Short mmCIF file of C-alpha atoms in Angstrom, two decimals:
data_model
loop_
_atom_site.label_atom_id
_atom_site.label_comp_id
_atom_site.label_asym_id
_atom_site.label_seq_id
_atom_site.Cartn_x
_atom_site.Cartn_y
_atom_site.Cartn_z
CA MET A 1 12.68 30.63 -11.55
CA PRO A 2 9.14 29.43 -10.90
CA THR A 3 7.22 29.90 -7.07
CA ARG A 4 5.47 27.57 -6.19
CA PRO A 5 2.18 28.25 -3.87
CA ASP A 6 2.74 28.78 -0.01
CA LEU A 7 0.07 27.14 2.01
CA THR A 8 -1.52 30.49 3.16
CA GLU A 9 -1.86 30.94 -0.47
CA LEU A 10 -4.36 28.36 -1.68
CA GLY A 11 -7.77 28.79 0.78
CA LEU A 12 -7.29 25.84 2.63
CA THR A 13 -9.56 24.95 5.56
CA THR A 14 -8.39 24.99 8.61
CA GLY A 15 -7.88 20.63 8.93
CA LYS A 16 -6.90 20.84 5.32
CA LYS A 17 -3.93 23.40 6.07
CA ALA A 18 -3.15 21.51 9.55
CA ARG A 19 -2.53 18.00 7.73
CA LEU A 20 -0.78 19.34 4.57
CA HIS A 21 1.74 21.42 6.63
CA ARG A 22 2.46 18.15 8.38
CA ILE A 23 3.23 16.19 5.45
CA LEU A 24 5.22 19.25 4.10
CA HIS A 25 7.09 20.44 6.70
CA GLN A 26 7.48 18.18 9.64
CA HIS A 27 8.19 14.52 7.43
CA GLY A 28 10.55 14.39 4.61
CA LEU A 29 12.79 17.15 4.21
CA ARG A 30 10.42 19.82 6.03
CA ASN A 31 11.28 22.30 3.67
CA GLY A 32 7.43 22.13 2.29
CA THR A 33 8.60 20.08 -0.80
CA GLY A 34 7.51 16.39 -0.97
CA LEU A 35 8.50 12.81 -1.98
CA PHE A 36 5.98 10.00 -1.63
CA LEU A 37 6.25 6.67 -2.30
CA PRO A 38 3.19 5.19 -3.78
CA TYR A 39 2.19 1.18 -3.61
CA ASP A 40 -1.35 1.28 -5.24
CA GLN A 41 -0.13 -0.90 -8.28
CA GLY A 42 -0.85 -4.62 -6.71
CA LEU A 43 -4.26 -3.84 -6.94
CA GLU A 44 -3.48 -1.43 -10.24
CA HIS A 45 -0.51 -3.75 -12.22
CA GLY A 46 -1.32 -7.30 -10.20
CA PRO A 47 1.98 -9.12 -8.59
CA ARG A 48 3.92 -8.83 -11.07
CA ASP A 49 5.25 -5.72 -10.47
CA PHE A 50 6.71 -7.02 -7.56
CA ARG A 51 9.19 -9.65 -9.65
CA ALA A 52 11.50 -7.54 -9.83
CA ASN A 53 12.28 -7.51 -6.42
CA PRO A 54 9.97 -9.92 -4.21
CA ALA A 55 10.55 -8.26 -0.95
CA ALA A 56 7.86 -5.84 -2.21
CA SER A 57 4.90 -7.58 -2.41
CA ASP A 58 5.43 -7.37 1.36
CA PRO A 59 3.47 -3.88 2.81
CA ARG A 60 5.17 -4.25 5.82
CA TYR A 61 8.66 -3.86 3.49
CA ILE A 62 7.64 -1.06 1.96
CA THR A 63 5.87 1.17 4.77
CA GLN A 64 9.36 0.83 6.54
CA LEU A 65 11.38 1.82 3.39
CA ALA A 66 8.95 4.89 3.25
CA VAL A 67 9.70 5.76 7.26
CA GLU A 68 13.90 4.50 6.45
CA GLY A 69 13.76 6.98 3.28
CA ASN A 70 12.32 9.80 5.17
CA PHE A 71 9.47 10.23 2.77
CA ASN A 72 6.60 12.52 2.93
CA GLY A 73 3.76 10.20 2.99
CA VAL A 74 3.08 6.65 2.00
CA VAL A 75 0.10 5.48 -1.07
CA VAL A 76 -1.94 2.36 0.17
CA GLN A 77 -5.79 1.21 -0.18
CA VAL A 78 -7.71 0.48 2.59
CA GLY A 79 -7.17 -3.48 3.04
CA LEU A 80 -3.68 -2.71 3.40
CA ALA A 81 -4.00 0.44 5.43
CA GLU A 82 -6.38 -2.01 7.85
CA LYS A 83 -3.76 -4.56 8.28
CA PHE A 84 -0.44 -2.92 8.24
CA PHE A 85 -0.45 0.45 8.59
CA TRP A 86 -1.51 0.46 12.49
CA GLU A 87 2.31 -0.56 13.29
CA PHE A 88 3.91 2.80 11.75
CA ALA A 89 1.21 5.76 12.56
CA GLY A 90 3.09 9.04 13.29
CA GLU A 91 6.05 7.85 11.30
CA VAL A 92 5.67 8.74 8.07
CA PRO A 93 1.84 10.49 7.14
CA LEU A 94 -0.66 8.44 5.22
CA VAL A 95 -2.46 8.40 1.60
CA LEU A 96 -5.39 7.03 1.88
CA LYS A 97 -6.36 5.84 -2.08
CA LEU A 98 -10.04 5.80 -2.40
CA ASN A 99 -10.35 4.66 -5.84
CA GLY A 100 -8.72 1.72 -7.73
CA LYS A 101 -9.62 -0.27 -11.16
CA THR A 102 -7.05 -3.88 -12.28
CA ASP A 103 -5.82 -3.43 -15.44
CA ILE A 104 -7.52 -6.61 -17.20
CA PRO A 105 -9.89 -4.59 -18.95
CA SER A 106 -9.30 -2.00 -21.55
CA ASP A 107 -8.67 1.32 -20.63
CA SER A 108 -10.62 2.62 -23.83
CA GLU A 109 -13.55 3.66 -20.98
CA ALA A 110 -11.85 3.59 -17.82
CA PHE A 111 -13.67 3.76 -14.79
CA SER A 112 -12.12 3.86 -11.55
CA PRO A 113 -14.66 2.77 -8.44
CA LEU A 114 -14.72 3.97 -4.81
CA HIS A 115 -13.67 0.65 -2.29
CA ALA A 116 -13.37 3.56 0.53
CA SER A 117 -14.53 6.90 2.04
CA VAL A 118 -12.56 9.88 3.56
CA ALA A 119 -14.52 9.33 6.59
CA ASP A 120 -11.95 6.11 6.37
CA ALA A 121 -9.53 8.05 5.69
CA VAL A 122 -10.04 10.18 8.96
CA ARG A 123 -10.44 6.85 10.61
CA LEU A 124 -7.03 5.39 9.71
CA GLY A 125 -5.41 8.83 10.79
CA ALA A 126 -4.68 9.71 7.49
CA ASP A 127 -2.90 13.02 6.13
CA ALA A 128 -4.05 13.10 2.72
CA VAL A 129 -6.73 11.43 0.49
CA GLY A 130 -6.43 10.09 -3.31
CA TYR A 131 -8.94 9.41 -6.28
CA THR A 132 -7.69 8.51 -9.55
CA LEU A 133 -9.37 10.84 -12.07
CA TYR A 134 -9.77 9.29 -15.84
CA VAL A 135 -9.45 12.65 -18.33
CA GLY A 136 -10.96 11.78 -21.24
CA SER A 137 -12.58 8.95 -20.74
CA PRO A 138 -15.72 8.38 -22.07
CA ALA A 139 -16.67 7.10 -18.38
CA GLN A 140 -15.85 10.61 -16.90
CA ALA A 141 -19.54 12.06 -16.95
CA ALA A 142 -19.63 9.05 -14.03
CA ASP A 143 -16.49 9.80 -13.01
CA PHE A 144 -16.76 13.51 -12.66
CA ASP A 145 -19.98 12.49 -10.29
CA GLN A 146 -18.19 9.79 -8.12
CA TYR A 147 -15.37 12.54 -7.83
CA ARG A 148 -17.85 15.38 -6.64
CA GLN A 149 -18.87 13.70 -3.88
CA VAL A 150 -15.35 12.98 -2.63
CA ARG A 151 -14.48 16.12 -3.54
CA SER A 152 -17.60 17.39 -1.03
CA ASP A 153 -16.62 14.76 1.64
CA ALA A 154 -12.95 15.99 2.28
CA HIS A 155 -13.64 19.35 2.27
CA LEU A 156 -16.17 18.82 5.21
CA LEU A 157 -13.77 16.89 7.06
CA GLY A 158 -10.40 18.52 6.29
CA MET A 159 -8.64 15.99 4.57
CA PRO A 160 -6.47 17.12 1.74
CA LEU A 161 -7.20 16.01 -1.77
CA ILE A 162 -4.71 14.15 -4.32
CA VAL A 163 -5.91 13.78 -7.72
CA TRP A 164 -4.01 11.56 -9.64
CA ALA A 165 -4.58 13.21 -12.73
CA TYR A 166 -4.68 10.41 -15.96
CA PRO A 167 -5.82 10.76 -19.56
CA ARG A 168 -7.75 7.84 -21.30
CA GLY A 169 -9.39 6.55 -23.57
CA ALA A 170 -9.70 6.34 -27.23
CA ALA A 171 -9.96 10.21 -27.99
CA ILE A 172 -6.55 10.87 -25.99
CA ILE A 173 -4.83 7.65 -27.81
CA ALA A 174 -5.74 9.80 -30.51
CA LYS A 175 -4.40 12.61 -30.01
CA GLY A 176 -0.90 12.15 -29.06
CA GLY A 177 -1.48 9.33 -26.34
CA THR A 178 -1.81 9.51 -22.92
CA ASP A 179 1.24 11.50 -21.84
CA SER A 180 1.51 13.35 -24.44
CA PHE A 181 2.47 17.41 -23.59
CA TYR A 182 -1.05 18.08 -24.43
CA ALA A 183 -3.23 14.97 -22.43
CA VAL A 184 -0.59 16.12 -19.77
CA ASP A 185 -1.33 19.97 -19.47
CA TYR A 186 -5.17 19.03 -20.09
CA ALA A 187 -5.25 16.83 -17.16
CA ALA A 188 -3.54 19.33 -14.66
CA ARG A 189 -5.83 22.16 -15.63
CA VAL A 190 -9.26 19.90 -14.72
CA ALA A 191 -7.63 19.02 -11.47
CA SER A 192 -7.24 22.59 -11.00
CA GLU A 193 -10.69 23.57 -11.99
CA LEU A 194 -12.44 20.47 -10.09
CA GLY A 195 -10.98 21.55 -7.19
CA ALA A 196 -7.63 19.30 -5.86
CA ASP A 197 -5.60 20.19 -3.63
CA ILE A 198 -2.46 18.33 -5.45
CA VAL A 199 -2.66 16.68 -8.85
CA LYS A 200 0.13 13.87 -9.54
CA VAL A 201 0.45 13.43 -13.06
CA ASN A 202 3.14 11.86 -15.66
CA PHE A 203 5.81 13.69 -16.89
CA PRO A 204 4.77 15.77 -20.49
CA HIS A 205 6.05 14.71 -23.76
CA PRO A 206 6.10 17.23 -26.38
CA GLU A 207 7.67 14.84 -29.18
CA LYS A 208 3.77 13.33 -29.17
CA ARG A 209 2.26 15.51 -31.77
CA SER A 210 -0.05 13.22 -33.98
CA GLY A 211 -3.12 14.97 -33.68
CA VAL A 212 -2.64 17.04 -31.24
CA PRO A 213 -4.13 20.62 -31.15
CA ALA A 214 -2.25 23.12 -33.28
CA ALA A 215 -1.31 25.03 -29.89
CA TYR A 216 0.89 21.66 -29.32
CA ASP A 217 2.09 21.32 -32.84
CA ALA A 218 4.93 22.76 -32.25
CA GLU A 219 9.10 22.44 -30.98
CA TYR A 220 8.96 22.61 -27.60
CA THR A 221 11.68 21.19 -24.97
CA SER A 222 10.55 19.17 -21.93
CA GLN A 223 11.76 21.66 -19.67
CA GLU A 224 8.76 24.37 -21.06
CA ALA A 225 6.38 21.71 -21.40
CA ILE A 226 6.85 21.10 -17.45
CA ASP A 227 6.65 24.79 -16.80
CA ALA A 228 3.54 25.08 -18.89
CA VAL A 229 1.82 22.07 -16.81
CA VAL A 230 2.96 23.91 -13.54
CA ARG A 231 1.48 26.92 -15.42
CA SER A 232 -1.94 24.77 -15.78
CA ALA A 233 -2.10 23.52 -12.40
CA ASN A 234 -1.91 27.12 -10.81
CA ARG A 235 -2.77 27.07 -7.10
CA THR A 236 -2.88 23.22 -7.40
CA LEU A 237 0.43 21.92 -5.87
CA LEU A 238 1.94 19.51 -7.94
CA LEU A 239 3.76 16.32 -8.12
CA VAL A 240 5.32 14.48 -11.03
CA SER A 241 5.05 10.61 -11.19
CA GLY A 242 7.95 8.73 -11.59
CA GLY A 243 5.94 6.16 -13.96
CA GLY A 244 7.53 2.67 -15.15
CA TRP A 245 11.18 1.59 -14.94
CA ALA A 246 13.55 4.34 -16.06
CA ASP A 247 17.47 4.34 -15.68
CA ASP A 248 18.83 6.35 -13.03
CA ALA A 249 20.24 9.53 -15.69
CA ALA A 250 16.57 9.62 -17.26
CA MET A 251 14.52 9.70 -13.29
CA LEU A 252 16.77 12.10 -11.94
CA GLU A 253 16.73 14.69 -15.10
CA LYS A 254 12.75 14.68 -14.76
CA ALA A 255 12.97 15.08 -11.22
CA ARG A 256 15.25 18.43 -11.92
CA GLU A 257 13.44 19.63 -14.59
CA SER A 258 10.01 18.79 -12.68
CA MET A 259 11.48 20.61 -9.17
CA GLU A 260 13.15 23.79 -11.76
CA ALA A 261 9.44 24.37 -13.37
CA GLY A 262 8.19 24.41 -9.55
CA ALA A 263 6.57 21.43 -9.49
CA THR A 264 5.82 20.74 -5.54
CA GLY A 265 7.50 16.86 -5.16
CA LEU A 266 7.75 13.84 -7.46
CA ILE A 267 5.83 10.60 -6.12
CA PHE A 268 8.15 7.60 -7.64
CA GLY A 269 7.06 3.94 -6.44
CA ARG A 270 8.28 1.64 -9.26
CA ASN A 271 11.81 3.15 -9.42
CA VAL A 272 12.53 2.77 -5.43
CA TRP A 273 10.92 -0.47 -4.43
CA GLN A 274 11.89 -2.29 -7.70
CA ARG A 275 15.50 -2.08 -6.52
CA GLU A 276 16.93 -4.06 -3.96
CA HIS A 277 17.02 -2.19 -0.01
CA ALA A 278 20.49 -0.49 -0.28
CA GLU A 279 20.28 0.39 -3.76
CA SER A 280 16.71 2.46 -3.07
CA LEU A 281 17.73 4.49 -0.41
CA ARG A 282 20.77 5.96 -2.86
CA PHE A 283 18.34 6.48 -5.60
CA VAL A 284 16.23 8.60 -2.74
CA ALA A 285 19.05 10.17 -1.13
CA GLN A 286 19.93 10.97 -4.79
CA LEU A 287 16.37 12.26 -5.22
CA GLN A 288 16.58 14.32 -2.01
CA ASP A 289 19.43 16.16 -3.55
CA ILE A 290 17.35 17.14 -5.81
CA LEU A 291 14.25 18.45 -3.44
CA VAL A 292 16.76 20.27 -1.06
CA LYS A 293 17.87 22.95 -3.35
CA HIS A 294 13.92 23.93 -3.98
CA PRO A 295 12.46 25.14 -1.16
CA SER A 296 9.14 26.52 -0.85
CA SER A 297 8.90 30.45 -0.38
#
């Protein structure tokens, strides 16, 4: 079984190590694994994501769910953090999402502008910040430049940086698509090369091979693919995204394979809070049953 990196091996500053220790060892299962509840979809997708469970349109409901579900962190944009998180400060770690965009324009030249700063995260009591990096987008030069300043600020202020490494753009679509093994593997490596402390990726699909480079144009199992993605992240901790709605069996198998590969944890949003409250907590317990079998060394 692959060994996930320990916090002592990551070259972290004191502030980053303290905050990551709080997230991974003082919340959730407290065994070095992580289960995070993202709630930035209201900006990224609009209110349509809340129609399956209208209660989920209330940020207080979501934060309370994160507390009840014993999550390692909840992810929100700055406006919701300012208006709602104060009530739960100290009960669940805050991951402040620094950038974001709507899905109204095409993703052909995807770029996610900043709406908050690392200093805002410190002011709000956050334990980490999140940044979406669109790997392969024609706008990636501007994205890299914006990211460089965020990374510098996070290092200066001792704030762990989680990169949402999302392949986008026509070149990516022509080479297997945004969640192909090639694209996800490349995205994980880019985040590591550019100094992310944690990278969030979609689960890779090795069957999506149209136009991919020769090294990826072969038969791979999904387990072999996620194993390789974790290796590409190396000493950057890796979280696997839940993505869009799927049935329980598919989601639990994704979770099992991710943790077997050496991922640090899972970041599941819609597949949790689009369910009725009791059903959400039942599903979270099933995910935690998987995480408890994979403590960090």
